[in-house]
Amino acid sequence: MYLCTQIHKNRNVMRRILLVFVALTATMLASADNYLNQEPLKLEVPEMKAELSTPAELTFDSPAAASPEKKKWRPDFDFFKSKTNPGVKPYRFIDDMTFVGIPLFVAGLAIKGDKAMFRVNNKNGKQNTQLLTGFKTGIDDYTQFFGPAMVVGLKLGGYEGRSDWPRLLASSLMSYAIMAGLVNGIKYTAKEMRPDGSTANSWPSGHTATAFVGATLLHKEYGLTRSPWWSVAGYGVATATGVMRVLNNRHWVSDVMSGAGIGILSGELGYALCDLLFRGKGLLRNDLVFNSEKPSFFSISMGIGLGGKNIDFRTYDILNRDKYRAYIDVDSNEKDASIEFRAATVVDAEGAYFFNKYIGVGGRFRVRAMSAKSFGQYADISTEDGSATWAMMVGSVYEEADETLNMAAAMQGGAPVTVSSGIVQSDHLAEFTASAGLYLNIPLSKHFSLGTKLLLGRSFTQELDIDGYVEGNVKDINYDIWMRDGKVYKDPDTGIPAFFLNDPVNTGERYVDQWDYLTLGASSSTSWGTGISLTYRYKSNFSWKLFCDYDYTEKDFTMTVNPLHYMQKALTPNAYGLISNPMVSPYHAMLDPIVYKKKKNMNYFTIGLSFLVNL
């Protein structure tokens, strides 16, 4: 029974398998009928043509070039071999011209009449009726060549720039030739005297022009094609070169501004003319392309500072005025001392990050150097004045005191002051301001935009400093004093003790003294700033900006004048003790420094040009 049941089940399974096989066979036959009328497949073999070709030269930015198996690094000494990389777009004449050098040159021309007073060198026997700054650095003689040195070094090292060697050399030679012709043609036509009075070829500055031509070369070759920070380095060092020429007392601010303008314009003209001569030949790299629409930037700037050009002190600004009442009208409102300044040199480093096209935040570091144009009565500390002042201090109040002293000095072995001069350690107030705040931008077109800012910061000032220098013969002085009833007799009208000068005695010793004759400084203060600017975006990642800034700060200025410090060395301790005694000398207070202090609101305007790297 069990066996019959198993046979019956197996028959049912076999019957189901047979039905499925028949169904699959029928389906495959039906599908095959669909292909009976189709054309047979044909295999087409493309025509092969053998030809020789030279692979394109690889650039260091391509992945293949980065692989040492495909191209190894090597220096470039192919000075006379012309080569052009494929795919590099030729430049038009106008592509290399921004003309920003023109406003710089005009700005220097506009302020050319604003001169300083340091023209007479007190050395080599010249009388020092005006002061000569003692600041000197030779760094600017070398930094003027920073740009071309970097370009040649990078090129020799195999770091590919915009041009091959023949085109680079032609562009460089043409740029420097244009610069040399303009600078020397103007120098020997204008015949402008240098601030130190050395030669009449001051305007424009050749060092500054040379530095800015080199910066433009570095900008064209590597800033536009490799990294914008090469441009920042070039123009930053060129700006520092111009500032050092002013601080060295070799050039006026106007010379530097015009020199920078000529340098930039000459560099652009040199490259633009070579664009016409070479066209597409000798080009190795295209300009970098930056696609962000946000106007975020980093910039370096050079400008002319106007406003706040004099600091006046009156008698009521003297600290401890009663101390000087015997010989100064301390209650007067008249101007007692004044320092005048010429147009300032202003250098900025500035940057901002924009959240969109219109609003951003950023900061600025500004250095403002105001060089002195006049020190007023403090400029004249010649030997004659030194002797006369000495006579007044140690003599009586009578008019014949000066003559008596000079006659006695001649008889007793020499005048107490034989040489006196001023050495300017710093002829300018240097103000350092760090600010941060809101930046606003209004796009006008694809290339132009207006901007403004609202800044708050802190200002610090480095003082102006003149040293006094005196040589002479050490003297000893004795007085005869009238006594009455055991007390020093005083004139009933003037209250001045009655004393008489004995002949000065020469000790046979010499003295030399150098000290802080005059210092002018200011306390740190809060600074507010704003301004308006016009930006021209001539490349996707580079711009030039004309700006006019306004800055306001309230400062406490302190001026210390110490004209008679040398008396401590010119007299013996006994003689100095006599003239510093208020019972003997009515002028004892003059031996101490006179200190002025006043609060002044400073309104600064700055007009200048910025070089921007768009980030």
XYZ file of C-alpha atoms in Angstrom:
615
model
C 0.000 0.000 0.000
C 2.786 2.409 1.005
C 4.694 1.568 -2.197
C 1.696 2.371 -4.417
C 1.269 5.732 -2.703
C 4.923 6.780 -3.369
C 4.712 5.766 -7.040
C 1.565 7.872 -7.470
C 3.290 10.997 -5.959
C 6.365 10.614 -8.208
C 4.159 10.446 -11.290
C 2.522 13.787 -10.310
C 5.941 15.480 -9.900
C 7.179 14.220 -13.253
C 3.984 15.398 -14.910
C 4.534 18.997 -13.493
C 8.161 19.122 -14.607
C 7.183 18.084 -18.145
C 4.536 20.819 -18.355
C 7.066 23.544 -17.272
C 9.634 22.342 -19.848
C 7.030 22.457 -22.648
C 6.066 26.039 -21.657
C 9.681 27.301 -21.670
C 10.342 25.675 -25.045
C 7.322 27.361 -26.593
C 8.416 30.779 -25.251
C 11.963 30.494 -26.646
C 10.629 29.471 -30.083
C 8.339 32.481 -30.128
C 11.247 34.851 -29.268
C 13.467 33.369 -31.939
C 10.882 34.186 -34.597
C 11.390 37.914 -33.874
C 15.075 37.812 -35.078
C 14.541 35.843 -38.298
C 14.265 38.999 -40.453
C 17.189 41.063 -38.920
C 20.452 41.931 -40.739
C 23.560 40.156 -39.480
C 25.941 42.260 -37.276
C 28.934 43.898 -38.968
C 32.180 44.951 -37.199
C 33.667 48.220 -38.542
C 37.430 48.765 -37.960
C 38.526 52.462 -37.946
C 41.238 53.520 -40.338
C 44.573 53.799 -38.545
C 47.105 56.429 -39.721
C 50.596 56.565 -38.286
C 52.177 60.038 -37.749
C 54.868 61.590 -35.529
C 53.969 64.288 -32.979
C 55.721 66.230 -30.199
C 53.991 66.150 -26.810
C 52.997 69.525 -25.406
C 55.324 70.917 -22.762
C 53.919 70.217 -19.326
C 53.436 72.977 -16.755
C 54.167 72.488 -13.102
C 50.472 72.836 -12.257
C 49.401 69.781 -14.264
C 49.149 66.380 -12.546
C 51.503 64.876 -15.098
C 54.113 67.525 -14.456
C 53.901 66.889 -10.746
C 54.868 63.274 -11.341
C 58.653 62.807 -11.267
C 58.362 59.886 -13.704
C 56.979 62.112 -16.468
C 58.879 65.387 -15.883
C 61.681 66.151 -13.501
C 62.379 69.579 -12.107
C 65.284 71.398 -13.709
C 66.572 74.988 -13.722
C 65.929 77.208 -16.718
C 69.029 78.582 -18.448
C 67.543 78.835 -21.963
C 68.188 82.574 -22.231
C 67.963 82.721 -26.025
C 65.555 79.884 -26.751
C 62.028 80.991 -27.537
C 59.206 78.718 -26.444
C 55.453 79.060 -26.234
C 53.105 76.794 -24.335
C 49.901 75.766 -26.126
C 46.609 77.200 -24.964
C 48.036 80.438 -23.555
C 45.904 83.404 -24.565
C 47.815 86.347 -26.137
C 47.601 89.771 -24.463
C 46.332 92.944 -26.041
C 48.032 96.291 -25.422
C 45.212 97.484 -23.165
C 45.309 94.281 -21.079
C 48.519 95.429 -19.396
C 47.556 99.079 -18.863
C 45.724 100.329 -15.769
C 47.139 103.913 -15.804
C 47.086 104.020 -11.981
C 50.575 105.514 -12.048
C 49.161 108.768 -13.426
C 47.178 109.816 -10.309
C 50.171 108.904 -8.135
C 52.447 111.114 -10.213
C 49.928 113.980 -10.200
C 49.508 113.693 -6.418
C 53.238 114.122 -5.968
C 53.227 117.101 -8.324
C 50.349 118.711 -6.406
C 52.202 118.751 -3.062
C 55.649 119.524 -4.459
C 55.624 122.974 -2.863
C 55.342 121.623 0.711
C 58.955 121.566 1.902
C 60.782 120.934 5.147
C 63.527 123.000 6.729
C 66.502 120.645 7.049
C 68.929 121.985 4.482
C 72.131 122.969 6.285
C 74.626 120.393 7.429
C 76.400 121.490 10.588
C 79.396 119.313 9.873
C 82.533 120.291 7.989
C 82.556 123.791 9.460
C 79.070 124.854 8.332
C 77.117 126.952 10.804
C 74.124 125.091 12.191
C 71.313 127.606 11.896
C 69.049 124.806 10.776
C 69.030 121.194 11.888
C 70.003 118.066 10.002
C 68.422 114.753 10.810
C 70.802 112.077 12.047
C 68.597 109.169 10.868
C 70.271 107.051 8.218
C 69.785 103.572 6.813
C 71.226 102.054 3.662
C 68.598 99.327 3.317
C 66.733 101.279 0.639
C 69.781 101.049 -1.636
C 69.140 97.300 -1.842
C 65.360 96.927 -1.494
C 64.881 98.882 -4.730
C 66.109 95.753 -6.562
C 63.892 93.255 -4.713
C 61.465 92.792 -7.632
C 63.917 91.932 -10.423
C 66.043 89.826 -8.044
C 63.008 87.692 -7.199
C 61.937 87.361 -10.848
C 65.406 86.293 -12.026
C 65.877 83.935 -9.081
C 62.535 82.206 -9.600
C 63.095 81.993 -13.345
C 66.581 80.506 -13.004
C 65.206 78.020 -10.515
C 62.802 76.673 -13.112
C 59.665 78.197 -11.564
C 57.739 78.988 -14.733
C 56.214 82.452 -14.952
C 54.341 84.373 -17.603
C 57.145 84.775 -20.180
C 60.075 82.871 -21.598
C 63.545 84.389 -21.235
C 63.629 86.467 -24.487
C 60.203 88.019 -23.824
C 60.984 88.581 -20.110
C 64.274 90.304 -20.878
C 62.681 92.483 -23.553
C 59.812 93.522 -21.246
C 62.217 94.283 -18.401
C 64.673 96.303 -20.482
C 61.889 98.315 -22.052
C 60.302 99.035 -18.654
C 63.553 100.221 -17.082
C 64.461 102.265 -20.153
C 61.135 104.118 -20.033
C 61.535 104.702 -16.281
C 65.123 105.975 -16.596
C 64.171 108.369 -19.380
C 61.233 109.826 -17.478
C 62.999 110.102 -14.100
C 66.223 111.653 -15.370
C 64.458 113.907 -17.836
C 62.308 115.374 -15.047
C 65.082 115.426 -12.410
C 67.475 117.562 -14.409
C 64.733 119.810 -15.719
C 62.966 120.511 -12.409
C 66.266 120.760 -10.427
C 64.529 120.280 -7.082
C 66.837 120.536 -4.048
C 66.966 117.501 -1.780
C 65.855 117.916 1.848
C 69.435 117.496 3.090
C 70.664 120.178 0.675
C 73.130 117.831 -1.029
C 72.088 117.996 -4.702
C 69.398 119.583 -6.878
C 67.909 116.384 -8.339
C 65.316 115.387 -5.771
C 62.026 115.170 -7.712
C 61.068 112.477 -8.578
C 62.687 109.694 -6.511
C 64.772 107.347 -8.653
C 65.032 104.709 -5.901
C 61.255 104.600 -5.550
C 60.685 104.473 -9.309
C 63.186 101.608 -9.629
C 61.512 99.726 -6.780
C 58.034 100.034 -8.319
C 59.209 98.959 -11.777
C 60.628 95.813 -10.167
C 57.420 95.263 -8.195
C 55.421 95.499 -11.426
C 57.695 92.908 -13.078
C 57.129 90.501 -10.180
C 53.402 91.204 -10.327
C 53.169 90.522 -14.077
C 55.336 87.400 -14.100
C 54.261 85.609 -10.939
C 51.542 87.554 -9.128
C 49.084 87.289 -12.014
C 50.012 83.722 -13.011
C 51.139 81.918 -9.843
C 50.031 83.520 -6.585
C 48.790 87.029 -5.742
C 51.063 87.069 -2.692
C 54.052 87.584 -4.986
C 52.418 90.882 -5.950
C 51.835 91.798 -2.304
C 55.493 91.122 -1.517
C 56.735 93.185 -4.459
C 54.583 96.244 -3.916
C 55.023 96.007 -0.137
C 58.820 96.185 -0.357
C 58.597 98.969 -2.959
C 56.378 101.001 -0.624
C 58.828 100.483 2.244
C 61.646 101.695 -0.017
C 59.811 104.963 -0.686
C 59.127 105.532 3.017
C 62.797 104.964 3.874
C 63.821 107.569 1.294
C 61.730 110.128 3.182
C 63.010 109.065 6.607
C 66.590 109.214 5.319
C 65.969 112.896 4.542
C 66.890 112.237 0.913
C 63.470 112.904 -0.561
C 60.274 114.809 0.037
C 56.941 112.994 0.134
C 56.149 114.464 -3.295
C 59.287 112.842 -4.757
C 58.255 109.406 -3.531
C 54.657 109.666 -4.740
C 55.711 110.759 -8.222
C 58.476 108.140 -8.340
C 56.002 105.376 -7.499
C 53.664 106.585 -10.234
C 56.442 106.627 -12.837
C 57.595 103.152 -11.784
C 54.168 101.530 -12.151
C 53.420 103.324 -15.415
C 56.824 102.368 -16.892
C 56.375 98.697 -15.986
C 52.931 98.578 -17.554
C 54.111 100.364 -20.708
C 57.075 98.015 -21.100
C 54.847 94.936 -21.004
C 52.149 96.508 -23.186
C 54.655 97.378 -25.926
C 56.056 93.842 -25.848
C 52.496 92.553 -26.279
C 52.484 94.366 -29.631
C 55.951 93.099 -30.610
C 55.724 89.453 -29.524
C 51.960 88.925 -29.730
C 51.399 85.318 -28.651
C 55.030 84.193 -28.785
C 56.989 83.504 -25.631
C 53.977 83.134 -23.318
C 54.050 80.218 -20.900
C 51.112 80.725 -18.538
C 47.666 82.278 -18.490
C 46.491 84.654 -15.759
C 44.814 83.105 -12.744
C 41.015 83.314 -12.710
C 39.082 84.058 -9.525
C 35.323 83.528 -9.663
C 34.017 84.787 -6.299
C 31.657 87.749 -6.465
C 32.311 88.742 -2.846
C 34.697 91.754 -2.660
C 36.847 90.326 0.165
C 40.382 91.690 -0.117
C 43.837 92.300 1.305
C 45.595 95.532 0.344
C 48.674 97.674 0.813
C 48.411 101.436 0.376
C 50.477 104.591 0.127
C 48.911 107.975 0.728
C 49.404 111.640 1.568
C 48.247 112.785 4.993
C 46.678 116.222 5.321
C 45.318 118.018 8.378
C 46.767 118.377 11.889
C 49.836 120.164 10.527
C 50.833 122.225 13.566
C 50.931 121.862 17.339
C 50.972 125.139 19.272
C 51.761 125.521 22.960
C 50.901 128.607 24.996
C 52.302 129.811 28.279
C 49.355 128.448 30.241
C 50.256 124.974 28.847
C 53.483 124.995 30.910
C 53.378 122.650 33.885
C 54.287 124.345 37.220
C 53.980 127.793 35.661
C 54.675 129.646 38.911
C 58.193 128.257 38.864
C 58.994 130.447 35.839
C 57.066 133.553 36.855
C 60.277 135.571 37.347
C 61.021 135.696 33.620
C 57.895 134.372 31.790
C 54.436 135.910 31.674
C 52.819 132.653 32.719
C 49.302 134.087 32.624
C 49.529 135.104 28.973
C 47.439 133.444 26.271
C 50.094 134.106 23.644
C 51.694 131.307 21.648
C 54.944 130.368 23.351
C 56.139 127.414 21.272
C 55.094 125.799 17.996
C 56.055 122.785 15.906
C 54.852 122.811 12.292
C 54.572 119.717 10.105
C 54.469 119.104 6.400
C 52.210 116.623 4.588
C 52.461 113.192 6.192
C 53.513 109.911 4.615
C 50.825 107.268 5.211
C 51.226 103.514 4.678
C 48.438 100.956 5.291
C 47.919 97.220 5.438
C 44.189 96.482 5.253
C 41.880 93.530 4.778
C 38.168 92.669 4.936
C 35.933 89.625 4.639
C 32.548 90.191 2.963
C 29.504 88.061 3.755
C 27.934 89.028 0.416
C 28.407 91.708 -2.250
C 27.590 94.545 0.135
C 28.563 93.992 3.783
C 31.757 92.778 5.445
C 34.036 93.179 8.445
C 37.740 93.887 8.499
C 40.645 95.836 9.907
C 43.430 98.249 9.062
C 46.935 98.902 10.371
C 48.091 102.429 9.527
C 51.458 104.142 9.966
C 51.375 107.927 9.670
C 54.694 109.817 9.755
C 54.420 113.621 10.054
C 57.806 115.217 9.387
C 58.588 118.534 11.041
C 58.594 121.566 8.769
C 59.678 124.033 11.453
C 60.825 123.802 15.055
C 60.217 127.502 15.663
C 62.766 129.111 17.974
C 64.265 125.721 18.786
C 65.901 125.374 15.392
C 68.600 127.933 16.199
C 71.026 126.652 18.826
C 74.215 127.900 17.226
C 77.457 128.560 19.068
C 76.771 132.290 19.355
C 73.480 131.680 21.083
C 75.105 129.130 23.349
C 77.658 131.656 24.597
C 75.045 134.363 25.051
C 72.732 132.075 27.017
C 75.610 130.955 29.183
C 76.467 134.571 29.893
C 72.901 135.342 30.907
C 72.823 132.416 33.291
C 76.064 133.123 35.154
C 76.122 136.890 34.849
C 74.213 139.648 36.590
C 70.987 141.142 35.337
C 72.769 144.175 33.969
C 73.123 144.682 30.205
C 76.937 144.611 30.257
C 76.992 141.045 31.570
C 77.436 139.421 28.146
C 80.299 141.683 27.168
C 81.990 141.227 30.522
C 81.816 137.466 30.217
C 83.144 137.341 26.685
C 86.091 139.609 27.508
C 86.915 137.622 30.609
C 86.583 134.332 28.750
C 89.028 135.482 26.079
C 91.541 136.495 28.761
C 91.161 133.317 30.806
C 91.665 130.630 28.177
C 88.630 130.231 25.918
C 84.864 130.591 25.750
C 82.657 128.278 27.820
C 80.841 127.120 24.660
C 82.893 126.579 21.508
C 80.620 124.229 19.521
C 76.858 123.792 19.764
C 74.504 122.031 17.381
C 71.334 120.020 17.149
C 71.136 116.389 16.051
C 67.700 115.279 14.894
C 67.236 111.692 16.020
C 63.651 111.672 14.773
C 62.256 114.559 12.753
C 58.718 113.203 12.666
C 55.830 112.071 14.808
C 55.108 108.473 13.850
C 51.560 107.404 14.667
C 50.599 103.716 14.631
C 46.872 102.957 14.513
C 45.180 99.550 14.593
C 41.461 99.648 13.750
C 38.591 97.262 13.021
C 34.989 97.674 11.968
C 32.316 97.493 9.282
C 33.019 97.625 5.516
C 30.367 98.452 2.903
C 30.494 97.971 -0.886
C 28.201 99.278 -3.643
C 28.793 97.611 -7.067
C 28.537 100.069 -9.973
C 29.470 97.724 -12.823
C 31.500 94.625 -13.541
C 34.746 96.475 -12.874
C 33.885 99.460 -10.653
C 32.456 99.787 -7.150
C 32.131 102.383 -4.377
C 33.087 101.595 -0.801
C 33.037 103.030 2.678
C 33.837 101.891 6.210
C 33.315 102.680 9.886
C 36.348 101.893 12.057
C 37.219 102.067 15.729
C 40.795 101.624 16.922
C 43.698 102.582 19.119
C 46.478 105.015 18.239
C 50.060 105.026 19.564
C 52.679 107.727 18.888
C 56.465 107.571 18.603
C 57.980 110.875 19.701
C 59.921 113.487 17.802
C 63.417 113.837 19.274
C 66.243 116.367 18.897
C 69.522 115.954 20.749
C 71.646 118.909 21.784
C 75.404 118.749 21.328
C 77.827 121.152 23.030
C 81.613 121.337 23.424
C 83.548 123.890 25.449
C 85.875 124.774 28.329
C 84.961 123.972 31.922
C 84.691 127.158 34.050
C 84.610 128.008 37.700
C 82.605 131.049 38.858
C 82.481 133.016 42.092
C 80.013 135.732 43.114
C 80.204 138.743 45.375
C 76.859 139.145 47.117
C 75.594 142.141 49.052
C 74.598 141.269 52.564
C 72.587 143.441 55.032
C 71.863 142.446 58.613
C 73.110 138.957 57.884
C 70.739 138.503 54.964
C 71.152 138.695 51.207
C 70.140 142.141 50.024
C 67.433 142.195 47.344
C 66.413 145.004 45.072
C 63.206 146.454 46.596
C 61.595 146.890 43.160
C 62.461 143.597 41.511
C 63.140 141.373 44.497
C 66.312 140.139 42.751
C 69.357 139.467 44.949
C 72.237 141.910 44.462
C 75.280 139.970 43.324
C 78.265 140.599 41.099
C 80.145 138.300 38.791
C 83.851 137.781 39.326
C 86.035 136.900 36.371
C 85.441 133.259 35.268
C 88.374 130.974 35.830
C 89.351 128.438 33.210
C 90.015 125.017 34.785
C 91.935 123.751 31.783
C 89.438 120.943 31.205
C 87.220 120.322 28.181
C 83.675 118.990 28.260
C 81.328 117.374 25.747
C 77.626 116.890 26.339
C 74.870 115.322 24.220
C 71.341 115.115 25.626
C 67.621 115.249 24.826
C 67.246 118.870 23.819
C 63.638 118.654 22.641
C 61.103 115.817 22.656
C 57.490 115.867 21.508
C 55.187 112.926 22.071
C 51.574 112.007 22.728
C 49.615 109.558 24.815
C 47.790 106.598 23.292
C 44.207 107.402 22.351
C 41.043 106.047 20.763
C 40.681 106.643 17.037
C 37.562 106.800 14.858
C 37.800 106.451 11.091
C 35.722 106.435 7.933
C 36.267 107.148 4.259
C 35.100 106.700 0.696
C 36.792 104.764 -2.096
C 36.493 103.923 -5.792
C 37.713 100.431 -6.710
C 38.672 99.327 -10.234
C 38.789 95.533 -10.586
C 40.996 95.150 -13.644
C 41.645 91.416 -13.163
C 39.508 88.750 -11.541
C 41.758 88.724 -8.476
C 43.438 92.156 -8.569
C 42.137 95.692 -8.101
C 43.349 99.272 -7.671
C 41.550 101.612 -5.304
C 41.554 105.401 -4.955
C 40.528 106.439 -1.465
C 39.985 109.443 0.795
C 39.944 108.611 4.518
C 39.044 110.719 7.533
C 40.381 109.888 11.003
C 39.720 111.639 14.292
C 41.517 111.278 17.602
C 41.972 113.370 20.737
C 45.535 113.338 22.070
C 47.428 114.685 25.056
C 50.645 116.139 23.622
C 53.687 116.675 25.817
C 56.729 118.696 24.765
C 59.861 118.861 26.891
C 62.566 121.456 26.175
C 65.880 121.268 28.022
C 68.262 123.839 26.474
C 70.740 124.160 29.366
C 71.476 120.593 30.321
C 75.121 121.129 29.315
C 75.611 123.616 32.191
C 76.109 120.702 34.572
C 79.277 119.792 32.668
C 80.340 123.300 31.643
C 80.712 124.435 35.281
C 82.443 123.051 38.275
C 80.128 121.721 41.007
C 80.777 124.899 43.024
C 79.838 127.190 40.136
C 76.780 125.137 39.201
C 75.635 125.204 42.822
C 75.778 128.986 42.779
C 73.683 129.546 39.655
C 71.161 126.866 40.633
C 70.590 128.569 44.007
C 67.378 130.662 43.897
C 68.913 133.020 46.485
C 71.709 133.894 44.069
C 70.392 133.516 40.511
C 66.930 134.639 39.393
C 67.301 132.293 36.404
C 67.778 129.095 38.375
C 64.497 127.655 37.029
C 65.868 127.744 33.491
C 68.315 124.977 34.398
C 65.390 122.557 34.592
C 63.471 121.294 31.545
C 60.347 123.231 30.560
C 57.406 120.873 30.077
C 54.329 121.781 28.020
C 51.178 119.695 27.999
C 47.931 120.209 26.120
C 44.964 118.301 24.726
C 44.378 118.652 20.990
C 41.736 117.295 18.623
C 43.456 115.861 15.549
C 41.520 115.703 12.268
C 43.408 113.728 9.638
C 42.585 113.397 5.946
C 44.422 110.845 3.808
C 44.335 110.635 0.003
C 46.008 107.654 -1.580
C 46.086 104.565 -3.774
C 45.708 100.908 -2.724
C 46.781 97.704 -4.439
C 44.205 94.980 -3.659
C 44.320 91.212 -3.835
C 40.769 89.883 -4.096
C 40.380 86.825 -1.892
